[in-house]
Coordinates of C-alpha atoms in Angstrom, one line a residue:
Chain A
M1 CA -20.6 57.5 -1.8
T2 CA -17.4 57.7 -0.7
G3 CA -15.4 54.4 0.3
P4 CA -15.2 53.7 4.2
S5 CA -11.9 56.3 6.2
G6 CA -10.4 57.4 10.0
V7 CA -12.0 55.8 12.8
G8 CA -16.1 54.9 12.7
I9 CA -18.7 53.4 15.0
G10 CA -21.1 50.5 14.7
W11 CA -24.5 53.4 14.6
R12 CA -27.6 51.5 16.9
P13 CA -30.7 53.2 17.8
E14 CA -29.6 53.2 21.0
I15 CA -26.6 55.2 20.7
A16 CA -27.5 57.7 17.2
G17 CA -27.8 60.9 20.0
F18 CA -24.0 60.1 20.8
V19 CA -22.9 59.6 16.8
A20 CA -25.0 62.3 15.6
E21 CA -22.7 64.6 17.8
L22 CA -19.8 63.0 17.0
P23 CA -18.0 66.5 14.9
G24 CA -15.3 64.9 12.4
L25 CA -16.8 61.6 12.2
R26 CA -16.8 60.3 8.3
F27 CA -17.8 56.9 7.9
V28 CA -20.6 54.9 9.8
E29 CA -22.1 51.2 9.6
V30 CA -25.4 49.8 10.4
V31 CA -26.4 46.4 10.8
A32 CA -28.0 45.5 7.4
E33 CA -31.6 43.4 8.6
A34 CA -31.9 45.9 10.9
V35 CA -32.7 49.0 8.4
P36 CA -36.0 49.0 6.8
A37 CA -36.6 48.0 2.6
T38 CA -39.1 50.9 2.9
G39 CA -40.9 53.5 4.5
P40 CA -38.5 56.1 6.3
L41 CA -34.4 55.4 7.3
P42 CA -34.2 55.1 10.7
P43 CA -34.2 59.2 11.6
G44 CA -30.1 58.7 12.4
L45 CA -28.9 57.7 10.1
A46 CA -30.6 60.1 7.7
Q47 CA -28.7 62.6 9.2
L48 CA -26.3 61.5 9.0
R49 CA -26.7 60.8 5.0
E50 CA -27.5 64.5 5.3
R51 CA -23.7 65.1 6.4
A52 CA -21.9 63.0 3.3
V53 CA -21.3 60.4 6.3
T54 CA -20.4 57.1 4.5
V55 CA -22.4 54.6 6.0
V56 CA -21.5 50.5 5.3
P57 CA -24.7 47.9 5.7
H58 CA -23.3 44.9 7.6
G59 CA -25.4 42.0 6.7
V60 CA -25.4 39.5 9.5
R61 CA -28.3 37.1 8.9
L62 CA -26.7 36.4 4.9
S63 CA -25.1 32.4 6.3
L64 CA -23.2 32.8 3.5
G65 CA -21.1 30.3 4.2
G66 CA -24.3 27.6 4.9
A67 CA -24.3 24.7 2.4
E68 CA -27.9 25.4 1.5
P69 CA -28.6 28.2 -1.2
V70 CA -28.1 31.6 0.5
D71 CA -31.7 32.9 0.4
P72 CA -32.7 35.5 -2.5
A73 CA -35.2 37.6 -0.1
R74 CA -31.9 38.7 2.5
V75 CA -29.4 39.4 -0.9
A76 CA -32.1 41.8 -2.3
H77 CA -33.2 43.3 1.1
L78 CA -29.3 43.7 2.0
A79 CA -28.9 45.6 -1.8
T80 CA -31.9 48.0 -1.2
V81 CA -30.7 48.7 2.1
A82 CA -27.4 49.1 -0.2
Q83 CA -29.2 52.1 -2.5
R84 CA -31.5 53.2 0.0
V85 CA -27.6 54.2 2.2
D86 CA -25.8 54.8 -1.1
A87 CA -22.8 52.8 0.1
P88 CA -20.1 52.4 -1.5
L89 CA -19.7 48.0 -0.5
V90 CA -21.5 45.8 1.4
S91 CA -20.5 43.3 4.6
E92 CA -20.5 39.6 5.9
H93 CA -19.4 37.2 7.4
I94 CA -17.7 34.1 6.1
A95 CA -19.8 32.1 9.0
F96 CA -23.0 30.2 8.6
V97 CA -26.4 30.5 11.3
R98 CA -28.5 28.2 10.1
A99 CA -29.1 24.9 9.2
G100 CA -31.1 21.9 9.2
G101 CA -35.0 24.8 9.2
L102 CA -32.6 25.9 13.2
E103 CA -31.8 29.1 14.4
A104 CA -28.2 29.6 16.2
G105 CA -29.3 33.8 16.6
H106 CA -25.3 33.5 15.9
L107 CA -22.3 33.3 13.3
L108 CA -21.1 29.6 13.8
P109 CA -17.9 29.0 12.1
L110 CA -16.8 26.8 9.0
P111 CA -14.6 24.2 9.2
R112 CA -11.9 24.7 7.5
S113 CA -11.8 22.3 4.5
R114 CA -12.2 22.0 0.0
Q115 CA -16.1 21.2 1.1
A116 CA -16.5 24.6 2.8
V117 CA -14.8 26.6 0.9
D118 CA -16.7 25.3 -2.6
A119 CA -19.4 26.6 -0.6
V120 CA -18.9 30.3 0.8
C121 CA -17.3 30.7 -2.7
A122 CA -20.3 29.4 -4.5
N123 CA -22.6 32.2 -1.9
V124 CA -21.0 34.7 -2.8
A125 CA -20.8 34.5 -6.2
R126 CA -25.0 34.5 -5.3
A127 CA -24.8 37.4 -3.9
Q128 CA -22.8 39.2 -5.5
A129 CA -24.2 38.6 -9.2
E130 CA -28.1 40.7 -7.0
L131 CA -25.7 43.3 -5.3
P132 CA -25.1 46.5 -6.7
V133 CA -21.8 47.3 -4.6
P134 CA -18.6 45.3 -3.8
L135 CA -19.0 43.1 -1.0
A136 CA -16.2 43.0 1.4
L137 CA -16.2 39.5 3.7
E138 CA -15.4 38.9 8.2
P139 CA -13.2 36.0 9.4
I140 CA -15.7 35.6 12.9
A141 CA -14.8 34.6 16.2
A142 CA -15.1 31.2 17.1
L143 CA -15.0 29.3 20.4
V144 CA -15.3 26.3 18.6
D145 CA -13.6 24.6 16.1
W146 CA -14.4 21.6 14.1
P147 CA -12.8 18.7 14.4
D148 CA -10.6 18.4 10.8
D149 CA -9.7 21.3 9.1
E150 CA -7.2 20.7 6.6
L151 CA -6.1 24.6 5.7
D152 CA -4.9 27.0 8.2
E153 CA -6.4 30.2 9.5
A154 CA -4.5 32.1 6.4
D155 CA -5.1 29.9 3.5
F156 CA -8.3 29.6 4.4
L157 CA -9.6 33.1 3.9
T158 CA -7.0 33.8 0.8
E159 CA -8.1 30.4 -0.6
I160 CA -12.0 32.5 -1.0
L161 CA -10.9 36.4 -1.1
D162 CA -9.0 34.9 -4.7
R163 CA -12.2 32.5 -6.0
T164 CA -14.4 35.2 -5.0
G165 CA -12.6 38.7 -5.9
A166 CA -14.0 39.8 -1.8
L167 CA -13.0 41.9 0.0
L168 CA -11.4 42.0 3.2
L169 CA -13.1 43.6 6.5
L170 CA -10.6 42.2 9.2
D171 CA -11.3 41.7 12.7
V172 CA -9.3 42.9 14.6
A173 CA -10.5 41.7 17.7
N174 CA -11.2 38.3 16.1
V175 CA -7.4 38.0 15.3
H176 CA -7.7 38.8 19.2
A177 CA -10.0 36.1 20.4
N178 CA -9.0 33.5 18.3
A179 CA -5.0 33.7 19.1
R180 CA -5.8 33.8 22.8
N181 CA -8.1 30.6 23.1
R182 CA -6.3 28.6 20.1
G183 CA -3.3 29.4 22.1
A184 CA -2.3 30.9 18.1
D185 CA 0.3 34.2 17.2
P186 CA -2.3 36.6 16.4
L187 CA 1.0 38.3 14.4
A188 CA 1.8 35.4 12.1
L189 CA -2.7 35.2 11.2
L190 CA -1.3 39.1 10.4
D191 CA 1.0 38.0 7.9
R192 CA -0.3 35.9 6.2
L193 CA -3.4 37.6 5.4
P194 CA -3.6 40.2 1.9
L195 CA -3.7 42.9 4.4
E196 CA -3.8 44.8 1.2
R197 CA -7.4 43.2 0.4
V198 CA -8.8 45.2 3.3
A199 CA -11.4 48.0 3.5
Y200 CA -11.8 48.4 6.9
A201 CA -11.4 46.6 10.1
H202 CA -13.6 46.2 13.5
V203 CA -12.3 46.9 16.5
A204 CA -14.5 45.8 19.2
G205 CA -14.2 44.8 23.2
G206 CA -14.4 42.2 25.1
A207 CA -13.9 39.6 28.7
E208 CA -12.6 36.8 29.4
H209 CA -16.2 34.0 30.8
G210 CA -14.9 30.7 31.7
G211 CA -11.2 29.7 29.9
F212 CA -12.3 31.6 27.6
Y213 CA -11.7 35.1 25.5
H214 CA -15.0 36.0 24.2
D215 CA -16.0 39.0 22.2
T216 CA -18.6 40.1 23.4
H217 CA -18.9 43.7 21.7
T218 CA -20.4 44.8 24.5
D219 CA -17.3 45.3 27.3
P220 CA -14.3 47.9 26.9
V221 CA -11.7 47.4 24.0
P222 CA -8.3 44.6 25.5
T223 CA -5.3 46.8 25.6
A224 CA -4.0 43.3 23.9
V225 CA -6.6 43.8 21.0
L226 CA -5.2 47.9 20.8
D227 CA -2.0 46.9 20.2
L228 CA -2.9 44.6 17.5
V229 CA -4.2 47.1 15.4
G230 CA -1.4 49.7 15.8
A231 CA 0.6 45.4 14.3
L232 CA -1.6 46.0 11.6
C233 CA -0.9 49.3 11.3
A234 CA 2.4 49.2 11.3
R235 CA 2.4 46.3 8.9
Q236 CA -0.1 48.6 6.3
R237 CA -2.8 50.8 8.1
P238 CA -6.3 50.2 6.0
P239 CA -8.0 52.9 5.2
A240 CA -10.5 53.1 8.1
L241 CA -11.2 51.4 12.0
L242 CA -14.8 50.2 12.9
L243 CA -15.5 50.3 16.8
E244 CA -18.3 48.0 17.6
R245 CA -20.5 48.5 20.6
D246 CA -23.8 46.2 20.7
G247 CA -24.5 46.5 24.6
H248 CA -23.7 47.8 28.4
Y249 CA -23.7 51.6 26.1
P250 CA -20.8 53.6 28.0
P251 CA -21.4 57.3 29.4
A252 CA -20.4 59.1 25.7
A253 CA -17.0 59.7 27.8
E254 CA -16.1 56.2 27.8
L255 CA -17.2 55.9 24.4
R256 CA -15.0 58.5 23.1
A257 CA -11.5 58.2 25.0
E258 CA -12.3 54.8 23.3
L259 CA -12.6 56.4 19.9
D260 CA -9.5 58.6 21.0
A261 CA -7.4 55.4 21.4
L262 CA -8.6 54.4 18.1
A263 CA -7.2 56.9 16.2
T264 CA -4.1 56.9 18.3
A265 CA -2.9 53.6 18.2
A266 CA -3.6 53.7 13.9
G267 CA -2.4 57.5 13.7
F268 CA -6.1 58.7 12.4
P269 CA -7.5 62.0 13.5
A270 CA -9.9 62.1 16.2
V271 CA -13.3 62.0 15.9
T272 CA -14.4 63.1 18.7
Chain B
M1 CA -32.1 29.5 -7.8
T2 CA -30.4 26.1 -7.9
D3 CA -26.8 24.6 -7.8
A4 CA -27.7 22.7 -11.7
R5 CA -28.8 26.5 -12.9
D6 CA -25.6 28.5 -10.9
G7 CA -23.4 25.6 -12.3
T8 CA -21.4 25.9 -8.5
Q9 CA -21.7 22.6 -7.6
P10 CA -24.2 19.7 -8.7
P11 CA -26.8 18.8 -5.8
G12 CA -25.7 17.1 -3.8
D13 CA -22.3 17.6 -2.9
L14 CA -22.7 20.0 0.3
T15 CA -25.2 17.3 1.6
G16 CA -22.6 16.2 4.0
L17 CA -21.8 19.9 4.9
A18 CA -25.1 20.3 5.5
E19 CA -25.9 17.3 7.2
R20 CA -22.7 18.4 10.3
Q21 CA -24.1 21.7 9.7
A22 CA -27.8 21.0 11.1
A23 CA -26.4 18.1 13.6
L24 CA -23.5 21.2 15.3
V25 CA -26.6 23.6 15.7
A26 CA -29.0 21.3 16.7
T27 CA -26.6 20.0 19.8
L28 CA -26.0 23.7 20.8
V29 CA -29.6 25.3 20.9
A30 CA -31.3 22.3 20.7
G31 CA -30.4 19.8 23.0
G32 CA -28.9 17.5 20.3
P33 CA -26.4 14.6 21.1
P34 CA -22.6 16.1 20.5
P35 CA -21.4 15.7 16.9
P36 CA -18.2 13.1 17.1
G37 CA -15.2 15.4 17.9
F38 CA -15.9 18.4 18.9
A39 CA -13.8 19.6 22.2
P40 CA -17.0 19.6 25.2
A41 CA -15.6 22.5 26.7
Q42 CA -16.0 25.1 23.8
L43 CA -19.6 22.9 22.7
A44 CA -20.2 24.4 26.0
A45 CA -18.7 27.5 26.1
T46 CA -20.8 28.3 22.9
R47 CA -24.1 26.8 24.2
A48 CA -23.6 29.7 26.8
A49 CA -22.4 32.7 25.0
L50 CA -25.5 31.4 22.8
L51 CA -27.7 31.7 25.4
R52 CA -26.0 35.7 27.3
K53 CA -26.4 36.6 24.4
R54 CA -30.3 35.6 23.2
A55 CA -31.5 36.7 26.9
G56 CA -30.3 39.9 25.9
E57 CA -31.9 40.1 23.2
V58 CA -35.3 39.8 24.6
A59 CA -34.9 41.4 27.4
R60 CA -34.5 44.1 24.7
H61 CA -38.2 43.5 23.3
W62 CA -39.5 41.9 26.9
P63 CA -38.3 44.7 29.2
L64 CA -40.9 44.5 32.2
L65 CA -40.0 40.4 31.5
A66 CA -36.8 40.6 31.9
A67 CA -36.5 43.8 35.1
G68 CA -39.2 41.9 37.0
L69 CA -36.7 38.8 37.1
G70 CA -33.8 41.3 38.0
A71 CA -30.6 39.6 38.9
G72 CA -32.1 35.7 38.1
W73 CA -33.6 37.2 33.9
T74 CA -30.3 35.2 32.2
T75 CA -30.6 32.2 34.4
T76 CA -34.2 32.1 34.0
F77 CA -33.7 32.8 30.3
A78 CA -31.7 29.8 30.2
G79 CA -33.0 27.8 31.5
W80 CA -35.9 28.0 30.1
A81 CA -34.1 28.3 26.3
A82 CA -31.3 25.6 26.4
R83 CA -33.0 23.3 24.1
R84 CA -35.5 25.3 22.9
P85 CA -35.1 26.8 19.2
T86 CA -35.5 30.6 18.7
A87 CA -38.9 31.6 17.4
G88 CA -37.6 35.5 17.3
S89 CA -36.9 37.1 20.6
L90 CA -40.8 38.2 20.5
R91 CA -42.1 34.7 20.6
D92 CA -39.1 33.6 22.7
G93 CA -40.4 36.6 25.2
W94 CA -44.5 35.6 24.7
D95 CA -43.7 31.8 25.5
L96 CA -41.6 32.0 28.1
A97 CA -43.8 35.2 29.7
R98 CA -47.2 32.2 29.3
A99 CA -44.9 29.5 30.8
L100 CA -44.2 31.7 34.4
H101 CA -47.4 32.8 34.1
D102 CA -48.8 29.4 34.2
R103 CA -46.3 29.0 37.3
H104 CA -47.9 31.6 39.0
A105 CA -44.5 32.6 38.7
L106 CA -45.1 36.4 36.3
P107 CA -43.8 38.7 38.4
P108 CA -46.5 41.9 38.2
A109 CA -44.9 44.8 36.0
A110 CA -44.1 41.6 34.1
A111 CA -48.0 40.6 33.2
E112 CA -49.1 44.0 32.4
E113 CA -46.8 43.7 30.3
L114 CA -48.0 41.0 28.6
A115 CA -51.4 41.1 29.3
V116 CA -50.5 44.6 26.8
R117 CA -49.1 42.5 24.3
E118 CA -52.1 40.1 24.6
A119 CA -54.8 42.4 23.7
R120 CA -52.4 44.1 20.9
L121 CA -51.7 40.6 18.6
R122 CA -53.0 37.8 18.3
Y123 CA -50.4 35.1 19.3
D124 CA -51.6 30.8 18.9
G125 CA -47.5 30.1 20.6
L126 CA -46.7 29.0 16.6
S127 CA -46.8 31.2 14.1
A128 CA -45.9 34.7 14.4
P129 CA -48.1 37.3 16.3
R130 CA -50.5 39.2 14.4
P131 CA -52.4 42.2 15.0
R132 CA -56.2 41.8 16.1
R133 CA -58.2 43.9 14.0
L134 CA -61.3 43.1 16.8
P135 CA -61.7 45.1 20.0
A136 CA -59.4 42.4 22.4
V137 CA -58.7 42.1 26.2
G138 CA -55.4 40.8 27.3
R139 CA -55.3 39.5 31.0
A140 CA -52.3 38.6 33.1
G141 CA -51.7 37.5 36.5
G142 CA -54.7 40.2 37.3
A143 CA -53.6 43.0 34.6
V144 CA -56.4 43.7 32.3
A145 CA -55.6 45.5 29.2
A146 CA -57.9 47.1 26.5
Q147 CA -57.6 46.7 22.6
I148 CA -59.2 49.2 20.7
A149 CA -58.7 50.2 16.8
G150 CA -55.5 49.3 17.8
R151 CA -55.1 51.2 20.5
V152 CA -53.7 49.5 23.8
R153 CA -54.0 51.1 27.1
L154 CA -54.5 49.0 30.5
L155 CA -57.2 48.5 32.2
R156 CA -55.8 47.6 36.0
P157 CA -52.7 46.6 36.8
A158 CA -51.1 43.2 37.9
P159 CA -51.0 43.1 41.8
R160 CA -48.2 44.2 43.7
P161 CA -47.1 41.4 46.4
S162 CA -48.1 43.5 49.3
T163 CA -51.9 43.4 48.1
V164 CA -51.4 40.0 46.1
P165 CA -54.3 36.4 47.8
P166 CA -52.5 33.6 46.8
V167 CA -53.7 32.4 43.3
G168 CA -54.7 29.7 41.6
D169 CA -55.8 26.8 43.1
D170 CA -52.1 24.7 44.1
G171 CA -49.9 27.6 43.2
P172 CA -47.4 29.2 45.3
P173 CA -48.2 32.8 45.8
D174 CA -47.7 35.1 43.0
T175 CA -44.5 37.0 44.9
A176 CA -42.5 33.3 45.3
G177 CA -39.8 32.0 43.4
S178 CA -40.2 33.5 40.6
A179 CA -37.1 32.7 38.8
S180 CA -36.5 29.6 40.9
W181 CA -39.2 27.2 39.6
I182 CA -36.5 26.7 35.9
S183 CA -32.5 27.4 37.6
D184 CA -32.6 23.4 39.0

C-alpha cells in the first residue's frame, strides 16, 4: 500500500475501460459504498490492484457531521473496503447526509459552531477507532450557509483537524465554489489552512446555474479551478491530485486532456 | 454505541444540533417550513440541485423510464419528488412509474421496464423490493412480463402510439401529456 501520488482519477464503472488504459496511473479513488463487502471486487478495480495502483475508498454516506452517532455498520463497511483494496488511507466528508429519519441524498454543510465541531469530532473518533488506516476529511461545497456561524471556515476546519488528528482531503473545486458563492477570496482560505496535512486534493468541474456556481462533477474543470490548483501547488504541492467525474462523461480525448491539464498545473508527470 | 460509553458527550448535549439538522433536511426534501435565518435563495438552489442529482440517480436505475420521458424527465421527476423524501433510487423510480401508469402517462418502453421489474421483484410500495420466489407475471400499460425461476421474459410489448387505443375508462390516451400532468 503506497500513499496517493501524482495525478489520479475517481474510478467509476462507466469509465472503467478508460481508466484501465491510462499507462501512468498510480492512484484512483473509489466510492466506498459502491464496493461490496464480500464477493468479487468490480472487475476493473481488481485489475488496477493487480497493477499495484493505489486505491483509496471514499465514503459519501457516513454522515460524520450528523448530531447522532455514526452508524457502526457504515464504519465497518468502510473498514472492510479499505482492507479489501489494501488502501493506505480512507476519506470522508465534513458534512451530514441525513437527520430526523430523512435522507438528504447529498452532502449538507454543518453550522460552523462549537457544538458542530464537537459532533463531528466525536463521530470521527468513533470511526477512527474502527478503521485500519488513517482517515482524511474533506470540506464540502455548500450552496446554503447556516445563519449563525461562530467560526470562519479556516478556524472551523483547523480545529476539527487538530482535535481528531485526521488528514485533510482538500477539494480545490469546493474552495472555488464556496468562495465564488460567498463572495470570498479563495486564496485567503488557502493561506490559512494547514496545507501540510493534505493527503491529496480533489479537482472537479462545475457550472454556473441560477446565480450560483454548482460543483456538478459533470462539467469540464473551469480555468479558475485550474488556476487555483496552481496557487495551491505554489504554496504547498499536495502529494496527489484526483479528478472527480460523475456523469456526462466526455469522449476519452477530452478526459485525457483534463488529466493532462491537471498534471501541467501541478507539475506532475502526465498519466495519459 | 452510546455517547456515554464513549465518554465524549453526555447524551442530549447535541439535541439542538440534531433538531436543526432535521429541520434543514425536512425543508430541503420533504416540503418542511424553512428554518429561521436561512437565505431563501440558497435553500431554493439547494433543493433544485438535490432534485437534479436525484433525477440523475433514478435515471440510472430506470433508464427506459427516463428515456421515455425524454426532455421532460428532470421536470417530471422533480415535480413528483419535490416533497417526497427519497426511498432510494430503485423505489423512487418504481413509485413514479406506478404513479404515471395510474394516470395512463407511462411511455411504452417505460411500461415494459416496469412490467419486467414487477415480474422479478415483489414491491409493496412501503419496504425494499424482494425477489419473487414463485413464478409471476408483471403487467403495466399493456406490457406483460413473466418470471420463472428468476428468469424474466417480456411476453408482450406495450402498444406503441400509432396502434394504441385509448386506455382506461376516463383517462387520456397513453400518448398524451406524459410529462405535463405533474410539471405545473
